[in-house]
Coordinates of C-alpha atoms in Angstrom, one line a residue:
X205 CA -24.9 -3.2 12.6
X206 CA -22.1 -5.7 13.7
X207 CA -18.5 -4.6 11.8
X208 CA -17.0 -7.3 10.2
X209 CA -13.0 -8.0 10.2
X210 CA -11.3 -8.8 6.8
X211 CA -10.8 -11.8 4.8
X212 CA -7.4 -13.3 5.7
X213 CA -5.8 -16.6 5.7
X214 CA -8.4 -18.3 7.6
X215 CA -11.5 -16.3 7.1
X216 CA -14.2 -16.4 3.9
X217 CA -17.4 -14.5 3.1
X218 CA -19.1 -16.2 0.2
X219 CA -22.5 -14.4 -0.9
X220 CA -25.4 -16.8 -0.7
X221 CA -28.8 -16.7 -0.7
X222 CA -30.7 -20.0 -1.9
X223 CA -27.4 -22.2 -3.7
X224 CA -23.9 -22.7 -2.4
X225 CA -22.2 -20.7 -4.7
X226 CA -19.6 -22.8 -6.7
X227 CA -16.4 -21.0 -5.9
X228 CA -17.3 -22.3 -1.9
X229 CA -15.8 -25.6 -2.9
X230 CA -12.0 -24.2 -4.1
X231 CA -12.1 -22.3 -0.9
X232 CA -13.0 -25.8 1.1
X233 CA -10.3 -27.4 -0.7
X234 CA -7.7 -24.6 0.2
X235 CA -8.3 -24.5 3.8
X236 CA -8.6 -28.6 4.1
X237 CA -5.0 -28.5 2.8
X238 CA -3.6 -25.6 4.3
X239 CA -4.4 -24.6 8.1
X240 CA -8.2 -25.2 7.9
X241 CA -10.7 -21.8 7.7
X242 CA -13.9 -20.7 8.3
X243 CA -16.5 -20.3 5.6
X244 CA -19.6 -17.8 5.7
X245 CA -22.6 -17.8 3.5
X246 CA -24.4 -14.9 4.0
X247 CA -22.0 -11.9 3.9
X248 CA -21.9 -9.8 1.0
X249 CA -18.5 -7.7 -0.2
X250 CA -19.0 -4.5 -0.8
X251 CA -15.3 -3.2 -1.3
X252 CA -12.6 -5.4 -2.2
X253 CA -11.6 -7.1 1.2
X254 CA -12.4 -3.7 3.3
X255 CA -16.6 -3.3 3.6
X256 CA -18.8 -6.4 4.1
X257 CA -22.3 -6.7 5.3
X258 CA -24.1 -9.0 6.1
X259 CA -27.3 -10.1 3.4
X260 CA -28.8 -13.4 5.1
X261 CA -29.1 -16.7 3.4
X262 CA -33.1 -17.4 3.0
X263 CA -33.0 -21.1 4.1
X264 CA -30.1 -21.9 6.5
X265 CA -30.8 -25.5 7.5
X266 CA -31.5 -26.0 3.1
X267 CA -28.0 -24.7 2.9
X268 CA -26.2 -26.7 5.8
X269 CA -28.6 -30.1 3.8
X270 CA -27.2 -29.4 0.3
X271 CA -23.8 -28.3 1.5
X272 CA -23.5 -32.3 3.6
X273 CA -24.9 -33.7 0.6
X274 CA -22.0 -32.4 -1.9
X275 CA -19.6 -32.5 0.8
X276 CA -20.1 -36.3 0.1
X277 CA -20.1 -36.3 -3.7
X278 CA -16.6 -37.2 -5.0
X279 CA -17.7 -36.1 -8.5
X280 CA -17.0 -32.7 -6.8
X281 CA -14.6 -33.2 -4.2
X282 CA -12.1 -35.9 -3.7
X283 CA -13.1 -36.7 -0.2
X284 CA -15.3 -35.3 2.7
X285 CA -14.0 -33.1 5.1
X286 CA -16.7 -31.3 6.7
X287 CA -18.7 -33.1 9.2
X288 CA -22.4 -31.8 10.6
X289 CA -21.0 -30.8 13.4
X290 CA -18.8 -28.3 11.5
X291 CA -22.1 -26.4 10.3
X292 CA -23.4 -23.9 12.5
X293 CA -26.7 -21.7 11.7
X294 CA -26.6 -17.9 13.1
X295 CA -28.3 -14.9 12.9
X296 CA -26.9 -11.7 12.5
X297 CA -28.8 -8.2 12.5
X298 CA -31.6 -10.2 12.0
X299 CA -30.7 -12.6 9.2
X300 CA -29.6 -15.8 8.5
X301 CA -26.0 -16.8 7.8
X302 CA -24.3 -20.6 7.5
X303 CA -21.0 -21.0 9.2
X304 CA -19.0 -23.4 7.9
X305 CA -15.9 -24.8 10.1
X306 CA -13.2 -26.6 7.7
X307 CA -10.6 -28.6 9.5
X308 CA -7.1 -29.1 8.2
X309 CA -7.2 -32.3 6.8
X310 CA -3.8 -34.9 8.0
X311 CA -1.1 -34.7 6.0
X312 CA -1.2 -38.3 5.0
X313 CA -4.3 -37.6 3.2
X314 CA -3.7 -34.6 1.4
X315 CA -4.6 -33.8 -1.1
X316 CA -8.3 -32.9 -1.5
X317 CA -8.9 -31.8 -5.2
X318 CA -12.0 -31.1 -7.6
X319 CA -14.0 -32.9 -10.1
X320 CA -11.4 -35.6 -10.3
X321 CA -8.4 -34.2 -11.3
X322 CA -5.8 -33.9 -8.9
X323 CA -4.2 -30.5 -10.7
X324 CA -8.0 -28.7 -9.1
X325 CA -6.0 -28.4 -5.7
X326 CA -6.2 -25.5 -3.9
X327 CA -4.5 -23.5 -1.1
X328 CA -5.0 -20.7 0.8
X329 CA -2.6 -17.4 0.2
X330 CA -3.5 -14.7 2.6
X331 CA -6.6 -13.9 1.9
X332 CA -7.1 -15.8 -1.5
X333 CA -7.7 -19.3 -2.8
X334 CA -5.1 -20.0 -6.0
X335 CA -4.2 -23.6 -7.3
X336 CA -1.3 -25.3 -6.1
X337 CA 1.6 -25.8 -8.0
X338 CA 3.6 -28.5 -8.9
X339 CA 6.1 -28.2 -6.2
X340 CA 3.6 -28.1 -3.8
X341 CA 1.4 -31.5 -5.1
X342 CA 4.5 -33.3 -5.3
X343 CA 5.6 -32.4 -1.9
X344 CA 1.6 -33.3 -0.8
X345 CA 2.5 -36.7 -2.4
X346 CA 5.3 -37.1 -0.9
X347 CA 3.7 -36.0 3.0
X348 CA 1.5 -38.9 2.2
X349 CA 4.1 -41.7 1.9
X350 CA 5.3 -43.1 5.7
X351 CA 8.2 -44.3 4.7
X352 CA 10.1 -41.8 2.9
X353 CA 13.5 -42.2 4.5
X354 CA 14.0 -46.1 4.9
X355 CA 13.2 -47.0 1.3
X356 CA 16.5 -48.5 0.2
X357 CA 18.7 -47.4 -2.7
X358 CA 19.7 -49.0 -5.3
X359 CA 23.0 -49.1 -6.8
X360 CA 24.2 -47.2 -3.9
X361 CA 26.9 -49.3 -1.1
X362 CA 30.0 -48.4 1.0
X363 CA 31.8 -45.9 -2.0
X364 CA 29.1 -43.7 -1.4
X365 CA 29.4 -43.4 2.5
X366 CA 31.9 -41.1 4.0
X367 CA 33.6 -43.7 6.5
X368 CA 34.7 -41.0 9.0
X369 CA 31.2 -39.8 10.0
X370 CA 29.9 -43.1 9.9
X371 CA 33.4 -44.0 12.7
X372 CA 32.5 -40.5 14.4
X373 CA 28.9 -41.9 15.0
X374 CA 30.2 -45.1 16.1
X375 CA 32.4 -43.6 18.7
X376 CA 29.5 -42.0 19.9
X377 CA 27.2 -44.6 20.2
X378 CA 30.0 -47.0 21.5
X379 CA 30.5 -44.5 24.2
X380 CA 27.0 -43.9 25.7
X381 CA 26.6 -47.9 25.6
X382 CA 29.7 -48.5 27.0
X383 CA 30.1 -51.2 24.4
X384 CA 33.2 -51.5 22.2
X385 CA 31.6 -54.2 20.1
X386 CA 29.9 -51.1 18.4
X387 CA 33.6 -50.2 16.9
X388 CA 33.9 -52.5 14.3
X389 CA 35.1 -52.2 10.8
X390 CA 32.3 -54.2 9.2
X391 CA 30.7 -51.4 8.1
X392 CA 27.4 -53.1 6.7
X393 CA 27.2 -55.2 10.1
X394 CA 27.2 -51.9 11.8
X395 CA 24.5 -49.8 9.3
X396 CA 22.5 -52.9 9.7
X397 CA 22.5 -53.0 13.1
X398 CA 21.0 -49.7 13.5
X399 CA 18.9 -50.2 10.4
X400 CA 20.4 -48.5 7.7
X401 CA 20.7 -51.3 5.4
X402 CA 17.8 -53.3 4.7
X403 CA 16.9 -56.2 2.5
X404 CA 15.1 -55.1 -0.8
X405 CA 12.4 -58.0 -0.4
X406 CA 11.6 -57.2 -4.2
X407 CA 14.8 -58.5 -5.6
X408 CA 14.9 -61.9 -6.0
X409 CA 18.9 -62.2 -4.8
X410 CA 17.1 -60.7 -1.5
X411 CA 19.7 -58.0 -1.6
X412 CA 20.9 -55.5 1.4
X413 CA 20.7 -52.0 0.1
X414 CA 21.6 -48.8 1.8
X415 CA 18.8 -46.5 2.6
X416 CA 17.8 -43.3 1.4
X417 CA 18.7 -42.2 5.4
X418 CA 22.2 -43.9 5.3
X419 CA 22.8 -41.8 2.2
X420 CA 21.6 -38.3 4.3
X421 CA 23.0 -39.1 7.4
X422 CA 26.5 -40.6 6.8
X423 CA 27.1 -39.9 2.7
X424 CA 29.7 -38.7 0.5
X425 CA 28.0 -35.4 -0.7
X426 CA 28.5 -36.0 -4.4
X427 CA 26.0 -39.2 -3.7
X428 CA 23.5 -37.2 -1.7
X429 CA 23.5 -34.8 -4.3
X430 CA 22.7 -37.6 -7.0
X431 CA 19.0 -38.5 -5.2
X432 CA 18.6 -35.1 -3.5
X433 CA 19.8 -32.6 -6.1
X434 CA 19.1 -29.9 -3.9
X435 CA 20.9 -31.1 -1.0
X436 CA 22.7 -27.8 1.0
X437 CA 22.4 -27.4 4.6
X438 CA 23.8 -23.7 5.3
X439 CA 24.9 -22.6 8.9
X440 CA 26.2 -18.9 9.9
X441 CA 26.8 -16.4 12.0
X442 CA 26.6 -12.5 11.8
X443 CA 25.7 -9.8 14.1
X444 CA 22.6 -9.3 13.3
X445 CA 20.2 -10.1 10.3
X446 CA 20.9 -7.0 8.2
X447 CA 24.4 -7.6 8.0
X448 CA 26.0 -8.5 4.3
X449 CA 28.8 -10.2 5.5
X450 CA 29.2 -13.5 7.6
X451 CA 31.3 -13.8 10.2
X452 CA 31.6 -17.4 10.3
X453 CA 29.9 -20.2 7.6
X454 CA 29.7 -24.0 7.6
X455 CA 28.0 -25.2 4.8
X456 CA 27.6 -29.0 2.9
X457 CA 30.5 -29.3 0.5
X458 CA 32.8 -31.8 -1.3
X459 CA 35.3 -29.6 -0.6
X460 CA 38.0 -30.5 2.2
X461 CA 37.4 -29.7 5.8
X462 CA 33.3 -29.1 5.0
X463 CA 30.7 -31.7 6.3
X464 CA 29.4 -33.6 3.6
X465 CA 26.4 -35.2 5.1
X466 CA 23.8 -34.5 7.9
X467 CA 25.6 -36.1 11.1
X468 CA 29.2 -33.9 10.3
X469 CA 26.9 -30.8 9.5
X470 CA 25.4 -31.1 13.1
X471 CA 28.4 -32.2 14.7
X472 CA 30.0 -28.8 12.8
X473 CA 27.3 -26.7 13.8
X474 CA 26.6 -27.5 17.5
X475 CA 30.6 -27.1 18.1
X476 CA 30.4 -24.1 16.5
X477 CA 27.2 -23.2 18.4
X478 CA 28.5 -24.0 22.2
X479 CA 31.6 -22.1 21.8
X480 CA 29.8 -18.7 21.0
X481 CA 26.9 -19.3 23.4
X482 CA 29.6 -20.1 26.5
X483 CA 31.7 -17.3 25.2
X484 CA 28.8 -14.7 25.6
X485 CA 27.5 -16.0 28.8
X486 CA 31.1 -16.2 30.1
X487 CA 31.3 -12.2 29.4
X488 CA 28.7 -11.5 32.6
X489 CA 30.4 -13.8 34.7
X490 CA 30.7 -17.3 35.7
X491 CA 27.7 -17.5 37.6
X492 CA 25.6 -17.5 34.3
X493 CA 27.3 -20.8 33.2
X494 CA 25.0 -23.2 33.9
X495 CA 22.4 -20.9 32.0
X496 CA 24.0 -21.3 29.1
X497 CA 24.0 -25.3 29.4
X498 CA 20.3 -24.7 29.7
X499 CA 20.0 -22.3 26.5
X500 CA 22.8 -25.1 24.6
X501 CA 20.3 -28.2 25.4
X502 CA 17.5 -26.3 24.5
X503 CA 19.1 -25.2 20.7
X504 CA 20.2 -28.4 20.3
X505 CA 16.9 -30.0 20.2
X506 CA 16.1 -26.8 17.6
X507 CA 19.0 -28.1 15.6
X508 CA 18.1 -32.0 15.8
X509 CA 14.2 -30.9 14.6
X510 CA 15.1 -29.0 11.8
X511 CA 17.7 -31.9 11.0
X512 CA 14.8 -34.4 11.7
X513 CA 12.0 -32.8 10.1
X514 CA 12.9 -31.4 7.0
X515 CA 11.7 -32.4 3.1
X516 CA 15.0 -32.7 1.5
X517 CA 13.3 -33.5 -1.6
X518 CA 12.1 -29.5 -1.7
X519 CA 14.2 -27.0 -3.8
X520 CA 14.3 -25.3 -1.3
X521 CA 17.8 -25.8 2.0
X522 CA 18.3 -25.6 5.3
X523 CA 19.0 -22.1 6.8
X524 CA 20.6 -21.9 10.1
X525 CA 21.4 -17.8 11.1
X526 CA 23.1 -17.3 14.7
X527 CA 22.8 -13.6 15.5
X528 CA 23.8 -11.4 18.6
X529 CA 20.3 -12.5 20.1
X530 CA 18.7 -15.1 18.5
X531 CA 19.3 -18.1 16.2
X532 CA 16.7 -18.8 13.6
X533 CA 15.9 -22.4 12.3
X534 CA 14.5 -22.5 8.6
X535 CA 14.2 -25.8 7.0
X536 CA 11.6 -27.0 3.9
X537 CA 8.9 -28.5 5.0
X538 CA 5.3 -28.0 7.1
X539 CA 5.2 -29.4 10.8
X540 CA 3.2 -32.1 11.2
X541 CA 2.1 -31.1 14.9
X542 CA 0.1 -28.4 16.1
X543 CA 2.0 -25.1 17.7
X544 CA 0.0 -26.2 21.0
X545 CA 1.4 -29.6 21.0
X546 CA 4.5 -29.0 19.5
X547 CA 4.8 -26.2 23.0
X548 CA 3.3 -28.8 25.5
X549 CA 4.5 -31.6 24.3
X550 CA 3.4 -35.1 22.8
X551 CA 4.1 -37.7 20.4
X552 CA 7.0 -36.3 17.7
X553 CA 5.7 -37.2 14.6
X554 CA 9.1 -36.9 12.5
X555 CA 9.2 -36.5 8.5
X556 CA 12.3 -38.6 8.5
X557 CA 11.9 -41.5 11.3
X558 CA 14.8 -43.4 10.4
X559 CA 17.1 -40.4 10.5
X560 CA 15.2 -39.7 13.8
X561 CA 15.8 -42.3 14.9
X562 CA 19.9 -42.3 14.7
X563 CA 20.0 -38.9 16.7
X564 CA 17.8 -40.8 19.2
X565 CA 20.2 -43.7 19.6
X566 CA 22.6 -41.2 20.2
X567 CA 20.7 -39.1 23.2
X568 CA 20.5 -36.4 20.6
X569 CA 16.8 -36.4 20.6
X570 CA 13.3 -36.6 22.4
X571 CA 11.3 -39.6 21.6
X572 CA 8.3 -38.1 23.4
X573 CA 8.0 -35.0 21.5
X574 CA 9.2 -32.9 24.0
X575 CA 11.8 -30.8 22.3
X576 CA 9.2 -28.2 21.5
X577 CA 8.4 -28.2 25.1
X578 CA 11.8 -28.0 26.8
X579 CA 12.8 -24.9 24.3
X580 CA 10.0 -23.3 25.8
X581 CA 10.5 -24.0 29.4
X582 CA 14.4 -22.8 29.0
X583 CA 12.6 -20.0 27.8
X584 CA 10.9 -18.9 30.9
X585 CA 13.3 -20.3 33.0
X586 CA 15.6 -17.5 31.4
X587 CA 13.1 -15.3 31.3
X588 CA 14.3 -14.9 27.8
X589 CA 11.6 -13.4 24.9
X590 CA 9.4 -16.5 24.2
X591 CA 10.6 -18.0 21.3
X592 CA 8.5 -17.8 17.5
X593 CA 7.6 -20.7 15.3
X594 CA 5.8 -20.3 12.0
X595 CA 4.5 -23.1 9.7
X596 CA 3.0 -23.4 5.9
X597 CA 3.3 -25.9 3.2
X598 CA 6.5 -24.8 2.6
X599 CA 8.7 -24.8 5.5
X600 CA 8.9 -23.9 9.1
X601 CA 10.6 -21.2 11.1
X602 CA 11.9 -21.1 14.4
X603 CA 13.6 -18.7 16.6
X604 CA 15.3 -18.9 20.0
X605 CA 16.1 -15.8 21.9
X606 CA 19.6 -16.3 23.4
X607 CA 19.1 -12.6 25.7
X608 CA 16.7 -11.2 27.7
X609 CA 14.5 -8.5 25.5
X610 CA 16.2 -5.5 27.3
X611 CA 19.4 -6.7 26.9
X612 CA 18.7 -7.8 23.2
X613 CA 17.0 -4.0 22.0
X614 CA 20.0 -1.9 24.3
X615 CA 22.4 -3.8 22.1
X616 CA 21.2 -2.7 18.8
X617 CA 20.0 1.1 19.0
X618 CA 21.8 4.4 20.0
X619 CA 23.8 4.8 23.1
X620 CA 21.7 8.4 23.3
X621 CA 18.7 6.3 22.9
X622 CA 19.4 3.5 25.9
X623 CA 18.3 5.4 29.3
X624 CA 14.7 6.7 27.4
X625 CA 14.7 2.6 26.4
X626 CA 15.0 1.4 29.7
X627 CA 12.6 3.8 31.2
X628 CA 10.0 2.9 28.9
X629 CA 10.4 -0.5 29.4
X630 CA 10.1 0.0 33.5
X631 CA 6.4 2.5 32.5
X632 CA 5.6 1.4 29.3
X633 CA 3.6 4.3 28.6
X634 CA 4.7 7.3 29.8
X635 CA 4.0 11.5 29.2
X636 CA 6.8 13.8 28.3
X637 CA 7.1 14.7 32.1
X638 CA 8.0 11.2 33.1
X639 CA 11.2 11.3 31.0
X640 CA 12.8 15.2 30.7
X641 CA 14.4 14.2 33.3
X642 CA 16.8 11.5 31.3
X643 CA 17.6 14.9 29.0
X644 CA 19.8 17.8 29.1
X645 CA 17.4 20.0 27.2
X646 CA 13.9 19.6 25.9
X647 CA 15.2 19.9 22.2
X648 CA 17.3 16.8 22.7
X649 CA 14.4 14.5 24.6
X650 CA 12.1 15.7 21.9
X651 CA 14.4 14.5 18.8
X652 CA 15.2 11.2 20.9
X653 CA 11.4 10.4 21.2
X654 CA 11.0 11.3 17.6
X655 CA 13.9 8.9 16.3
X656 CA 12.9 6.2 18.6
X657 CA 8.7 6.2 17.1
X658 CA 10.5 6.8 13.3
X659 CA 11.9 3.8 13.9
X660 CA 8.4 2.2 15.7
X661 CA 10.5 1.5 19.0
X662 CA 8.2 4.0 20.2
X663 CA 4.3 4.7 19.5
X664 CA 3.7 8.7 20.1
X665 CA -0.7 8.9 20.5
X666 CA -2.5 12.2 21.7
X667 CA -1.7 16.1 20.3
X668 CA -0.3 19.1 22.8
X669 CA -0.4 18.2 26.8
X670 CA -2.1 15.4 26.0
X671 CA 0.9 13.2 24.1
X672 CA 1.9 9.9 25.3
X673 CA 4.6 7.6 24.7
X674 CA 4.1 3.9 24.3
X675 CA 6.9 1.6 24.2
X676 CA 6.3 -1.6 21.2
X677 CA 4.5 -4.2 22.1
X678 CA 4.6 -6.6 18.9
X679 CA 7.8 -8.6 19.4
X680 CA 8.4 -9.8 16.0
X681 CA 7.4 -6.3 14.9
X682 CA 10.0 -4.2 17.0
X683 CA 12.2 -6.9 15.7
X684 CA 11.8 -6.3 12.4
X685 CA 12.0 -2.7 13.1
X686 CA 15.1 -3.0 14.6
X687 CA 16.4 -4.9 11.7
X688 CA 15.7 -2.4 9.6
X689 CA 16.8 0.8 11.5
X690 CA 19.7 -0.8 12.9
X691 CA 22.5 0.1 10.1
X692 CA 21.1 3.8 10.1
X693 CA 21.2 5.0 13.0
X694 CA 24.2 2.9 14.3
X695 CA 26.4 4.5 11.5
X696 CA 24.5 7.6 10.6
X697 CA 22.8 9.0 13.7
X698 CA 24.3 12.5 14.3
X699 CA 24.9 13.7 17.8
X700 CA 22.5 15.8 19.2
X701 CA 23.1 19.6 19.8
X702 CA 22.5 20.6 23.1
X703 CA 20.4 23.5 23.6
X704 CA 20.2 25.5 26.6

């Protein structure tokens, strides 16, 4: 009898035998608008997400017929999703089942709903269907409008622009053109220039208004804060991520000496950035400088992304955390590119195109899409930890490793623990006899090894003669681990008695 895995995120057994059973259409609308799914009629659940078999549909090709037909019916489903091709009839054990491919739908048609009211939209949660909230169909509403960024304000002119970002920019711009032209004081020449202000074509006076970009890019925060009320873009830095305290902080403000907009928070930031990334490479030695221009270019383009691609209509802010070995990205918002493209490379398809579109002027930016590439590629050429990226509806996360995995774990754990570490790391699974020799008595190598797998650094497998040591495999996991052990045995570990 075949085993079959759990229901998760992207996997559901419906039961079925001659009718598509009615909850199949709130799991078709969860996947189309979340990260698409597979659908199986057929498989019955006989404990709750832990023991399915398989029960056979009687008429498969039936099924696939009626389940087309509805899939067309927008009494039942706002639009069609599922295509013939996306239907595939198998047996199993020797029974029918329907397999039912769902694709993600594109974000600029989200969302697909039930029975004609748009409050029958579903997601998927783990391994659950539930309707989405408010939050989440405005911000499917708002995915679905193009031009988010360059509709124009109204009411809103020069009083509400901080002048010395907007001169900052101009510097800038002025210098990689080599054109002084570009320093003027006609402020509304300039913003229109690089389309900023545009014509309201609606108003009969044809008037010039600043755009919702302007206001993000180059505001006073007070304004900002009037059209996005959630407006806070949050840099900082601490050792690692289970530390309380910060040991640094830039964060939007009205307050004096605090960007107020999007262009002084990244100009803030990637300062801030390049002097500790240079100062820790500088530590090993001036022949790891240009490295770190490498790693810098390669955060930068993190930093102009998450700048770039964020909902700043969520409730939810930008986080950006600089640790001892990574710096994490966290801004609202899904990304609107696969993980394979976004890693090879392709067209950017940017939330905020005007915005993008200023960073571009500036050389702070890839047209192409090939940020998400070049991070990856600095990462190998490093031969840093590959970095992480995670996407839902309701923001993304990305990490980039600054240190090589050996040197990022012999940072954080015991000095007692380091030579068993790095001997592990050269084996990766090794007996007892393959490491007594880093020990001055069995006692201690045996309470090293123990600490190490309490902490999941290690995996101990086998009983007696027999035992084995495996060093983690799970990056994110033996991250997380680390996180959590880190405080412990850093300031509580006891020294070990030694026993003869």
């Amino acid at each position: 009898m075949k085993k079959l895995q759990k229901e998760n995120s992207k996997l559901e057994y419906k039961q079925a035998t001659k009718d598509i059973p009615k909850d199949c259409w709130e799991t078709v609308s969860a996947f189309a608008n979340t990260q698409g799914g597979t659908i199986i009629l057929g498989v019955t659940e006989v404990k709750k997400n832990e023991l399915f078999t398989i029960s056979g549909v009687k008429d498969g090709n039936k099924l696939k017929i009626d389940f087309l037909n509805s899939s067309h019916d927008t009494d039942l489903i706002s639009q069609s999703v599922i295509s013939e091709k996306d239907i595939q009839i198998e047996e199993v054990d020797g029974k029918e089942i329907v397999k039912i491919s769902v694709p993600k739908i594109n974000y600029t048609k989200r969302p697909v709903y039930l029975k004609g009211n748009i409050n029958n939209t579903f997601v998927r949660d783990h391994e659950s269907d539930r309707k989405a909230s408010p939050e989440v169909l405005r911000y499917f509403l708002r995915e679905s409008d193009t031009i988010v960024d360059s509709e124009p304000l109204l009411n809103f002119d020069l009083a509400d622009i901080d002048i010395v970002s907007l001169q900052n920019y101009q510097v800038v711009l002025s210098q990689i053109n080599n054109d002084t032209n570009l320093l003027t004081n006609d402020f509304n020449a300039f913003l229109k220039e690089i389309g900023l202000l545009k014509r309201n074509r609606t108003d009969k006076n044809k008037s010039w208004n600043l755009t919702k970009a302007a206001l993000l890019l180059f505001g006073k925060y007070n304004s900002i804060s009037e059209v996005f009320p959630y407006f806070f873009l949050d840099f900082n830095i601490k050792h690692y991520s289970s530390d309380t305290d910060y040991l640094d902080r830039i964060y939007t403000s009205n307050e004096p000496g605090h960007p107020q907009n999007i262009y002084s928070f990244f100009n803030q930031v990637f300062q801030k950035i390049k002097t500790q990334i240079n100062n820790n490479f500088e530590l090993d030695g001036i022949q790891r400088k240009d490295s770190s221009d490498y790693l810098l270019t390669a955060i930068r383009e993190g930093l102009v992304n998450t700048l770039v691609h964020a909902d700043y209509a969520s409730e939810s802010q930008i986080k950006i955390s600089l640790f001892n070995d990574y710096i994490e990205f966290y801004n609202p918002g899904e990304m609107r590119v696969s993980y394979e493209r976004y890693a090879l490379g392709g067209i950017s398809e940017a939330r905020n195109p005007s915005i993008f579109s200023i960073f571009l002027r500036a050389k702070l930016g890839e047209h192409t899409g090939s940020g998400g590439h070049r991070i990856y590629q600095t990462a190998d050429k490093l031969k840093l930890r590959a970095p992480e990226i995670k996407s839902d509806t309701n923001n993304t996360q990305l990490i980039i490793w600054t240190i090589p995995l050996l040197e990022s774990v012999l940072q954080r754990i015991p000095p007692e623990w380091k030579t068993t570490y790095i001997r592990m790391s050269q084996k990766f699974v090794a007996p007892y006899s393959d490491l007594k020799d880093l020990y001055k008595s069995s006692y201690e190598g045996h309470k090293i090894l123990n600490a190490m797998v309490d902490a999941d650094i290690l995996e101990k497998r086998g009983k007696n003669k027999g035992t084995v040591y495996l060093l983690t495999q799970d990056e994110p996991a033996l991250r997380q681990s680390l996180n959590k052990y880190i405080r412990q045995f850093q300031n509580d570990f006891l020294s070990i008695d030694h026993h003869n």
